[in-house]
Protein backbone atom coordinates (compact mmCIF):
# COMPACT_ATOMS: atom_id res chain seq x y z
CA UNK A 1 0.00 0.00 0.00
CA UNK A 2 1.21 3.45 -0.92
CA UNK A 3 0.28 6.32 1.35
CA UNK A 4 -2.07 8.87 -0.16
CA UNK A 5 -0.62 12.32 -0.77
CA UNK A 6 -2.58 15.23 -2.17
CA UNK A 7 -0.82 18.35 -3.31
CA UNK A 8 -2.79 21.44 -4.20
CA UNK A 9 -1.44 24.06 -6.55
CA UNK A 10 -2.86 26.85 -8.65
CA UNK A 11 -2.90 26.96 -12.43
CA UNK A 12 -4.13 29.81 -14.61
CA UNK A 13 -7.41 27.90 -15.00
CA UNK A 14 -7.95 27.18 -11.29
CA UNK A 15 -6.85 24.74 -8.61
CA UNK A 16 -5.09 21.48 -9.41
CA UNK A 17 -5.05 18.58 -6.98
CA UNK A 18 -2.26 16.09 -7.62
CA UNK A 19 -3.41 12.79 -6.11
CA UNK A 20 -0.73 10.17 -5.50
CA UNK A 21 -0.76 6.76 -3.86
CA UNK A 22 -3.74 4.65 -2.83
CA UNK A 23 -7.25 6.06 -2.66
CA UNK A 24 -9.32 3.61 -0.66
CA UNK A 25 -11.98 3.50 2.03
CA UNK A 26 -9.48 4.61 4.68
CA UNK A 27 -7.96 7.48 2.67
CA UNK A 28 -10.99 8.85 0.77
CA UNK A 29 -11.76 11.26 3.64
CA UNK A 30 -8.36 12.89 2.98
CA UNK A 31 -9.47 13.75 -0.55
CA UNK A 32 -12.77 15.10 0.72
CA UNK A 33 -10.86 17.25 3.25
CA UNK A 34 -8.57 18.57 0.52
CA UNK A 35 -11.64 19.45 -1.57
CA UNK A 36 -13.26 21.23 1.36
CA UNK A 37 -10.14 23.36 1.77
CA UNK A 38 -10.19 24.67 -1.80
CA UNK A 39 -11.20 28.13 -2.89
CA UNK A 40 -13.03 27.81 -6.18
CA UNK A 41 -14.53 30.64 -8.24
CA UNK A 42 -17.10 30.63 -11.00
CA UNK A 43 -15.79 29.58 -14.42
CA UNK A 44 -12.61 28.08 -12.99
CA UNK A 45 -11.50 24.53 -13.67
CA UNK A 46 -10.89 22.17 -10.79
CA UNK A 47 -8.41 19.66 -12.15
CA UNK A 48 -7.70 16.32 -10.48
CA UNK A 49 -4.33 15.07 -11.69
CA UNK A 50 -4.37 11.30 -11.22
CA UNK A 51 -0.96 10.52 -12.76
CA UNK A 52 0.35 9.24 -9.43
CA UNK A 53 -2.79 7.39 -8.36
CA UNK A 54 -1.76 3.78 -7.89
CA UNK A 55 -4.99 2.30 -6.57
CA UNK A 56 -8.62 3.33 -6.26
CA UNK A 57 -11.21 0.97 -4.86
CA UNK A 58 -14.92 1.02 -5.52
CA UNK A 59 -15.75 2.34 -2.05
CA UNK A 60 -13.64 5.46 -2.57
CA UNK A 61 -14.67 6.23 -6.14
CA UNK A 62 -17.50 8.35 -4.66
CA UNK A 63 -14.92 10.96 -3.71
CA UNK A 64 -14.68 11.94 -7.39
CA UNK A 65 -18.34 12.99 -7.74
CA UNK A 66 -17.84 14.99 -4.54
CA UNK A 67 -15.32 17.07 -6.50
CA UNK A 68 -17.86 17.54 -9.27
CA UNK A 69 -20.49 18.62 -6.76
CA UNK A 70 -18.10 21.19 -5.28
CA UNK A 71 -17.33 22.62 -8.71
CA UNK A 72 -21.01 22.77 -9.65
CA UNK A 73 -21.86 24.59 -6.40
CA UNK A 74 -19.36 27.31 -7.33
CA UNK A 75 -20.27 27.56 -11.01
CA UNK A 76 -16.98 25.96 -11.97
CA UNK A 77 -16.03 22.90 -14.00
CA UNK A 78 -14.05 19.80 -13.08
CA UNK A 79 -11.81 17.52 -15.13
CA UNK A 80 -9.50 14.56 -14.65
CA UNK A 81 -6.00 14.36 -16.07
CA UNK A 82 -3.52 11.52 -16.59
CA UNK A 83 -5.92 8.80 -15.48
CA UNK A 84 -4.07 5.47 -15.18
CA UNK A 85 -5.50 2.68 -17.37
CA UNK A 86 -6.79 0.56 -14.49
CA UNK A 87 -8.53 3.57 -12.94
CA UNK A 88 -9.97 4.55 -16.35
CA UNK A 89 -11.48 1.08 -16.55
CA UNK A 90 -13.21 1.56 -13.19
CA UNK A 91 -14.52 4.94 -14.36
CA UNK A 92 -15.94 3.31 -17.49
CA UNK A 93 -17.57 0.50 -15.53
CA UNK A 94 -19.38 2.89 -13.18
CA UNK A 95 -20.17 5.44 -15.91
CA UNK A 96 -18.02 8.26 -14.57
CA UNK A 97 -16.19 8.53 -17.89
CA UNK A 98 -19.39 10.18 -19.16
CA UNK A 99 -19.52 12.59 -16.21
CA UNK A 100 -15.96 13.93 -16.27
CA UNK A 101 -13.85 15.49 -18.99
CA UNK A 102 -10.75 13.31 -19.13
CA UNK A 103 -7.46 14.65 -20.50
CA UNK A 104 -4.17 12.86 -21.18
CA UNK A 105 -2.20 15.23 -18.93
CA UNK A 106 -2.42 18.42 -16.89
CA UNK A 107 -1.06 20.74 -19.56
CA UNK A 108 -3.61 19.52 -22.10
CA UNK A 109 -6.43 20.00 -19.60
CA UNK A 110 -5.40 23.50 -18.63
CA UNK A 111 -4.80 24.63 -22.20
CA UNK A 112 -8.15 23.19 -23.32
CA UNK A 113 -9.88 25.23 -20.61
CA UNK A 114 -8.39 28.53 -21.72
CSV table of N, CA and C in Angstrom, one decimal:
chain,number,residue,atom,x,y,z
A,1,UNK,N,0.8,-1.2,0.0
A,1,UNK,CA,0.0,0.0,0.0
A,1,UNK,C,0.9,1.2,0.0
A,2,UNK,N,0.5,2.2,-0.9
A,2,UNK,CA,1.2,3.5,-0.9
A,2,UNK,C,0.4,4.5,-0.2
A,3,UNK,N,1.0,5.3,0.7
A,3,UNK,CA,0.3,6.3,1.4
A,3,UNK,C,-0.3,7.3,0.4
A,4,UNK,N,-1.4,7.9,0.7
A,4,UNK,CA,-2.1,8.9,-0.2
A,4,UNK,C,-1.5,10.2,0.1
A,5,UNK,N,-1.1,10.9,-0.9
A,5,UNK,CA,-0.6,12.3,-0.8
A,5,UNK,C,-1.4,13.2,-1.8
A,6,UNK,N,-1.8,14.3,-1.3
A,6,UNK,CA,-2.6,15.2,-2.2
A,6,UNK,C,-1.9,16.6,-2.1
A,7,UNK,N,-1.5,17.1,-3.2
A,7,UNK,CA,-0.8,18.3,-3.3
A,7,UNK,C,-1.7,19.3,-4.1
A,8,UNK,N,-2.0,20.4,-3.5
A,8,UNK,CA,-2.8,21.4,-4.2
A,8,UNK,C,-1.9,22.5,-4.7
A,9,UNK,N,-2.2,22.9,-6.0
A,9,UNK,CA,-1.4,24.1,-6.6
A,9,UNK,C,-2.4,24.8,-7.4
A,10,UNK,N,-2.0,26.0,-7.8
A,10,UNK,CA,-2.9,26.9,-8.6
A,10,UNK,C,-2.3,26.9,-10.1
A,11,UNK,N,-3.2,26.8,-11.0
A,11,UNK,CA,-2.9,27.0,-12.4
A,11,UNK,C,-3.7,28.2,-12.9
A,12,UNK,N,-3.4,28.6,-14.1
A,12,UNK,CA,-4.1,29.8,-14.6
A,12,UNK,C,-5.6,29.5,-14.7
A,13,UNK,N,-6.0,28.3,-14.8
A,13,UNK,CA,-7.4,27.9,-15.0
A,13,UNK,C,-8.1,27.6,-13.7
A,14,UNK,N,-7.4,27.5,-12.6
A,14,UNK,CA,-7.9,27.2,-11.3
A,14,UNK,C,-7.1,26.2,-10.5
A,15,UNK,N,-7.6,25.7,-9.5
A,15,UNK,CA,-6.9,24.7,-8.6
A,15,UNK,C,-6.6,23.4,-9.3
A,16,UNK,N,-5.5,22.8,-9.0
A,16,UNK,CA,-5.1,21.5,-9.4
A,16,UNK,C,-4.8,20.7,-8.2
A,17,UNK,N,-5.4,19.5,-8.0
A,17,UNK,CA,-5.1,18.6,-7.0
A,17,UNK,C,-4.3,17.4,-7.6
A,18,UNK,N,-3.1,17.2,-7.2
A,18,UNK,CA,-2.3,16.1,-7.6
A,18,UNK,C,-2.5,15.0,-6.6
A,19,UNK,N,-3.0,13.9,-7.0
A,19,UNK,CA,-3.4,12.8,-6.1
A,19,UNK,C,-2.5,11.6,-6.4
A,20,UNK,N,-1.7,11.2,-5.4
A,20,UNK,CA,-0.7,10.2,-5.5
A,20,UNK,C,-0.9,9.1,-4.4
A,21,UNK,N,-0.7,7.9,-4.8
A,21,UNK,CA,-0.8,6.8,-3.9
A,21,UNK,C,-2.1,6.0,-4.0
A,22,UNK,N,-2.5,5.5,-2.9
A,22,UNK,CA,-3.7,4.6,-2.8
A,22,UNK,C,-4.9,5.4,-2.3
A,23,UNK,N,-6.0,5.5,-3.1
A,23,UNK,CA,-7.3,6.1,-2.7
A,23,UNK,C,-8.2,4.9,-2.3
A,24,UNK,N,-8.5,4.7,-1.1
A,24,UNK,CA,-9.3,3.6,-0.7
A,24,UNK,C,-10.3,4.1,0.4
A,25,UNK,N,-11.0,3.2,1.0
A,25,UNK,CA,-12.0,3.5,2.0
A,25,UNK,C,-11.4,4.3,3.2
A,26,UNK,N,-10.1,3.9,3.5
A,26,UNK,CA,-9.5,4.6,4.7
A,26,UNK,C,-8.9,6.0,4.3
A,27,UNK,N,-8.6,6.2,3.0
A,27,UNK,CA,-8.0,7.5,2.7
A,27,UNK,C,-8.9,8.4,1.9
A,28,UNK,N,-10.0,8.0,1.5
A,28,UNK,CA,-11.0,8.8,0.8
A,28,UNK,C,-11.3,10.1,1.6
A,29,UNK,N,-11.5,10.0,2.9
A,29,UNK,CA,-11.8,11.3,3.6
A,29,UNK,C,-10.7,12.3,3.5
A,30,UNK,N,-9.4,11.9,3.2
A,30,UNK,CA,-8.4,12.9,3.0
A,30,UNK,C,-8.6,13.7,1.7
A,31,UNK,N,-9.1,13.0,0.7
A,31,UNK,CA,-9.5,13.7,-0.5
A,31,UNK,C,-10.6,14.7,-0.3
A,32,UNK,N,-11.6,14.2,0.4
A,32,UNK,CA,-12.8,15.1,0.7
A,32,UNK,C,-12.3,16.3,1.5
A,33,UNK,N,-11.4,16.1,2.5
A,33,UNK,CA,-10.9,17.2,3.3
A,33,UNK,C,-10.1,18.2,2.4
A,34,UNK,N,-9.3,17.7,1.4
A,34,UNK,CA,-8.6,18.6,0.5
A,34,UNK,C,-9.5,19.4,-0.3
A,35,UNK,N,-10.6,18.7,-0.8
A,35,UNK,CA,-11.6,19.4,-1.6
A,35,UNK,C,-12.3,20.5,-0.8
A,36,UNK,N,-12.6,20.2,0.5
A,36,UNK,CA,-13.3,21.2,1.4
A,36,UNK,C,-12.4,22.4,1.6
A,37,UNK,N,-11.1,22.3,1.5
A,37,UNK,CA,-10.1,23.4,1.8
A,37,UNK,C,-9.9,24.2,0.6
A,38,UNK,N,-10.5,23.9,-0.6
A,38,UNK,CA,-10.2,24.7,-1.8
A,38,UNK,C,-11.0,25.9,-1.9
A,39,UNK,N,-10.5,26.9,-2.5
A,39,UNK,CA,-11.2,28.1,-2.9
A,39,UNK,C,-11.4,28.0,-4.4
A,40,UNK,N,-12.7,28.0,-4.8
A,40,UNK,CA,-13.0,27.8,-6.2
A,40,UNK,C,-14.0,28.9,-6.6
A,41,UNK,N,-13.7,29.5,-7.7
A,41,UNK,CA,-14.5,30.6,-8.2
A,41,UNK,C,-15.3,30.2,-9.5
A,42,UNK,N,-16.3,30.9,-9.8
A,42,UNK,CA,-17.1,30.6,-11.0
A,42,UNK,C,-16.2,30.6,-12.2
A,43,UNK,N,-16.5,29.7,-13.1
A,43,UNK,CA,-15.8,29.6,-14.4
A,43,UNK,C,-14.3,29.1,-14.3
A,44,UNK,N,-13.9,28.7,-13.1
A,44,UNK,CA,-12.6,28.1,-13.0
A,44,UNK,C,-12.7,26.6,-13.3
A,45,UNK,N,-11.6,26.0,-13.5
A,45,UNK,CA,-11.5,24.5,-13.7
A,45,UNK,C,-10.8,23.9,-12.5
A,46,UNK,N,-11.5,23.0,-11.8
A,46,UNK,CA,-10.9,22.2,-10.8
A,46,UNK,C,-10.4,20.9,-11.5
A,47,UNK,N,-9.0,20.8,-11.5
A,47,UNK,CA,-8.4,19.7,-12.1
A,47,UNK,C,-7.9,18.7,-11.1
A,48,UNK,N,-8.2,17.4,-11.3
A,48,UNK,CA,-7.7,16.3,-10.5
A,48,UNK,C,-6.7,15.6,-11.3
A,49,UNK,N,-5.4,15.7,-11.0
A,49,UNK,CA,-4.3,15.1,-11.7
A,49,UNK,C,-4.1,13.7,-11.0
A,50,UNK,N,-4.4,12.7,-11.8
A,50,UNK,CA,-4.4,11.3,-11.2
A,50,UNK,C,-3.1,10.5,-11.7
A,51,UNK,N,-2.1,11.2,-12.2
A,51,UNK,CA,-1.0,10.5,-12.8
A,51,UNK,C,-0.3,9.6,-11.7
A,52,UNK,N,-0.3,10.0,-10.5
A,52,UNK,CA,0.4,9.2,-9.4
A,52,UNK,C,-0.6,8.3,-8.6
A,53,UNK,N,-1.8,8.2,-9.1
A,53,UNK,CA,-2.8,7.4,-8.4
A,53,UNK,C,-2.5,5.9,-8.7
A,54,UNK,N,-2.1,5.2,-7.7
A,54,UNK,CA,-1.8,3.8,-7.9
A,54,UNK,C,-2.9,2.8,-7.7
A,55,UNK,N,-3.9,3.2,-6.9
A,55,UNK,CA,-5.0,2.3,-6.6
A,55,UNK,C,-6.2,3.1,-6.2
A,56,UNK,N,-7.4,2.7,-6.6
A,56,UNK,CA,-8.6,3.3,-6.3
A,56,UNK,C,-9.7,2.2,-6.2
A,57,UNK,N,-10.2,2.0,-5.0
A,57,UNK,CA,-11.2,1.0,-4.9
A,57,UNK,C,-12.6,1.5,-5.1
A,58,UNK,N,-13.6,0.6,-5.2
A,58,UNK,CA,-14.9,1.0,-5.5
A,58,UNK,C,-15.6,1.8,-4.4
A,59,UNK,N,-15.1,1.6,-3.2
A,59,UNK,CA,-15.8,2.3,-2.1
A,59,UNK,C,-15.3,3.8,-2.0
A,60,UNK,N,-14.2,4.1,-2.6
A,60,UNK,CA,-13.6,5.5,-2.6
A,60,UNK,C,-13.9,6.2,-3.9
A,61,UNK,N,-14.4,5.6,-4.9
A,61,UNK,CA,-14.7,6.2,-6.1
A,61,UNK,C,-15.7,7.4,-6.0
A,62,UNK,N,-16.5,7.3,-4.9
A,62,UNK,CA,-17.5,8.4,-4.7
A,62,UNK,C,-16.9,9.7,-4.3
A,63,UNK,N,-15.6,9.7,-4.0
A,63,UNK,CA,-14.9,11.0,-3.7
A,63,UNK,C,-14.8,11.8,-5.0
A,64,UNK,N,-14.8,11.2,-6.1
A,64,UNK,CA,-14.7,11.9,-7.4
A,64,UNK,C,-16.0,12.7,-7.7
A,65,UNK,N,-17.1,12.2,-7.6
A,65,UNK,CA,-18.3,13.0,-7.7
A,65,UNK,C,-18.4,14.1,-6.7
A,66,UNK,N,-17.8,13.9,-5.5
A,66,UNK,CA,-17.8,15.0,-4.5
A,66,UNK,C,-17.1,16.2,-5.1
A,67,UNK,N,-16.0,16.0,-5.9
A,67,UNK,CA,-15.3,17.1,-6.5
A,67,UNK,C,-16.2,17.8,-7.5
A,68,UNK,N,-16.9,17.0,-8.3
A,68,UNK,CA,-17.9,17.5,-9.3
A,68,UNK,C,-18.9,18.4,-8.6
A,69,UNK,N,-19.5,17.9,-7.5
A,69,UNK,CA,-20.5,18.6,-6.8
A,69,UNK,C,-20.0,20.0,-6.3
A,70,UNK,N,-18.7,20.0,-5.8
A,70,UNK,CA,-18.1,21.2,-5.3
A,70,UNK,C,-18.0,22.2,-6.4
A,71,UNK,N,-17.5,21.7,-7.6
A,71,UNK,CA,-17.3,22.6,-8.7
A,71,UNK,C,-18.7,23.2,-9.1
A,72,UNK,N,-19.7,22.3,-9.2
A,72,UNK,CA,-21.0,22.8,-9.6
A,72,UNK,C,-21.6,23.8,-8.7
A,73,UNK,N,-21.4,23.6,-7.4
A,73,UNK,CA,-21.9,24.6,-6.4
A,73,UNK,C,-21.3,26.0,-6.6
A,74,UNK,N,-20.1,26.0,-7.1
A,74,UNK,CA,-19.4,27.3,-7.3
A,74,UNK,C,-19.4,27.8,-8.8
A,75,UNK,N,-20.2,27.1,-9.6
A,75,UNK,CA,-20.3,27.6,-11.0
A,75,UNK,C,-19.0,27.3,-11.8
A,76,UNK,N,-18.2,26.3,-11.3
A,76,UNK,CA,-17.0,26.0,-12.0
A,76,UNK,C,-17.1,24.6,-12.7
A,77,UNK,N,-16.1,24.2,-13.3
A,77,UNK,CA,-16.0,22.9,-14.0
A,77,UNK,C,-15.0,22.0,-13.3
A,78,UNK,N,-15.0,20.7,-13.6
A,78,UNK,CA,-14.0,19.8,-13.1
A,78,UNK,C,-13.6,18.9,-14.2
A,79,UNK,N,-12.4,18.5,-14.1
A,79,UNK,CA,-11.8,17.5,-15.1
A,79,UNK,C,-10.8,16.6,-14.5
A,80,UNK,N,-10.5,15.5,-15.1
A,80,UNK,CA,-9.5,14.6,-14.6
A,80,UNK,C,-8.4,14.6,-15.7
A,81,UNK,N,-7.2,14.4,-15.2
A,81,UNK,CA,-6.0,14.4,-16.1
A,81,UNK,C,-5.1,13.2,-15.7
A,82,UNK,N,-4.5,12.6,-16.7
A,82,UNK,CA,-3.5,11.5,-16.6
A,82,UNK,C,-4.1,10.3,-15.8
A,83,UNK,N,-5.3,9.9,-16.2
A,83,UNK,CA,-5.9,8.8,-15.5
A,83,UNK,C,-5.2,7.5,-15.9
A,84,UNK,N,-4.7,6.8,-14.9
A,84,UNK,CA,-4.1,5.5,-15.2
A,84,UNK,C,-5.1,4.5,-15.8
A,85,UNK,N,-4.6,3.6,-16.6
A,85,UNK,CA,-5.5,2.7,-17.4
A,85,UNK,C,-6.4,1.9,-16.5
A,86,UNK,N,-5.9,1.4,-15.4
A,86,UNK,CA,-6.8,0.6,-14.5
A,86,UNK,C,-7.9,1.4,-13.8
A,87,UNK,N,-7.5,2.7,-13.5
A,87,UNK,CA,-8.5,3.6,-12.9
A,87,UNK,C,-9.5,4.0,-14.0
A,88,UNK,N,-9.1,4.2,-15.2
A,88,UNK,CA,-10.0,4.6,-16.3
A,88,UNK,C,-11.0,3.4,-16.6
A,89,UNK,N,-10.6,2.2,-16.4
A,89,UNK,CA,-11.5,1.1,-16.5
A,89,UNK,C,-12.6,1.1,-15.5
A,90,UNK,N,-12.2,1.4,-14.3
A,90,UNK,CA,-13.2,1.6,-13.2
A,90,UNK,C,-14.2,2.7,-13.5
A,91,UNK,N,-13.7,3.8,-14.0
A,91,UNK,CA,-14.5,4.9,-14.4
A,91,UNK,C,-15.5,4.6,-15.4
A,92,UNK,N,-15.0,3.8,-16.4
A,92,UNK,CA,-15.9,3.3,-17.5
A,92,UNK,C,-17.0,2.4,-16.9
A,93,UNK,N,-16.6,1.5,-16.1
A,93,UNK,CA,-17.6,0.5,-15.5
A,93,UNK,C,-18.7,1.2,-14.8
A,94,UNK,N,-18.4,2.2,-14.0
A,94,UNK,CA,-19.4,2.9,-13.2
A,94,UNK,C,-20.0,4.1,-13.9
A,95,UNK,N,-19.6,4.4,-15.1
A,95,UNK,CA,-20.2,5.4,-15.9
A,95,UNK,C,-19.6,6.8,-15.7
A,96,UNK,N,-18.6,6.9,-14.9
A,96,UNK,CA,-18.0,8.3,-14.6
A,96,UNK,C,-17.2,8.8,-15.7
A,97,UNK,N,-16.9,8.0,-16.7
A,97,UNK,CA,-16.2,8.5,-17.9
A,97,UNK,C,-17.1,9.4,-18.7
A,98,UNK,N,-18.4,9.3,-18.5
A,98,UNK,CA,-19.4,10.2,-19.2
A,98,UNK,C,-19.7,11.4,-18.3
A,99,UNK,N,-19.3,11.5,-17.1
A,99,UNK,CA,-19.5,12.6,-16.2
A,99,UNK,C,-18.4,13.6,-16.2
A,100,UNK,N,-17.2,13.1,-16.3
A,100,UNK,CA,-16.0,13.9,-16.3
A,100,UNK,C,-15.3,14.1,-17.6
A,101,UNK,N,-14.8,15.3,-17.9
A,101,UNK,CA,-13.9,15.5,-19.0
A,101,UNK,C,-12.5,14.8,-18.6
A,102,UNK,N,-12.0,14.0,-19.5
A,102,UNK,CA,-10.8,13.3,-19.1
A,102,UNK,C,-9.7,13.7,-20.2
A,103,UNK,N,-8.5,14.2,-19.6
A,103,UNK,CA,-7.5,14.6,-20.5
A,103,UNK,C,-6.2,13.8,-20.3
A,104,UNK,N,-5.4,13.7,-21.3
A,104,UNK,CA,-4.2,12.9,-21.2
A,104,UNK,C,-3.2,13.4,-20.1
A,105,UNK,N,-3.1,14.7,-19.9
A,105,UNK,CA,-2.2,15.2,-18.9
A,105,UNK,C,-2.7,16.6,-18.5
A,106,UNK,N,-2.0,17.1,-17.5
A,106,UNK,CA,-2.4,18.4,-16.9
A,106,UNK,C,-2.3,19.6,-17.9
A,107,UNK,N,-1.2,19.6,-18.6
A,107,UNK,CA,-1.1,20.7,-19.6
A,107,UNK,C,-2.1,20.8,-20.6
A,108,UNK,N,-2.5,19.6,-21.1
A,108,UNK,CA,-3.6,19.5,-22.1
A,108,UNK,C,-4.9,20.0,-21.5
A,109,UNK,N,-5.2,19.6,-20.3
A,109,UNK,CA,-6.4,20.0,-19.6
A,109,UNK,C,-6.5,21.5,-19.4
A,110,UNK,N,-5.4,22.1,-18.9
A,110,UNK,CA,-5.4,23.5,-18.6
A,110,UNK,C,-5.4,24.3,-19.9
A,111,UNK,N,-4.8,23.9,-20.9
A,111,UNK,CA,-4.8,24.6,-22.2
A,111,UNK,C,-6.2,24.5,-22.9
A,112,UNK,N,-6.8,23.4,-22.7
A,112,UNK,CA,-8.2,23.2,-23.3
A,112,UNK,C,-9.2,24.1,-22.6
A,113,UNK,N,-8.9,24.4,-21.4
A,113,UNK,CA,-9.9,25.2,-20.6
A,113,UNK,C,-9.7,26.7,-20.9
A,114,UNK,N,-8.6,27.1,-21.5
A,114,UNK,CA,-8.4,28.5,-21.7
A,114,UNK,C,-9.2,29.0,-22.9
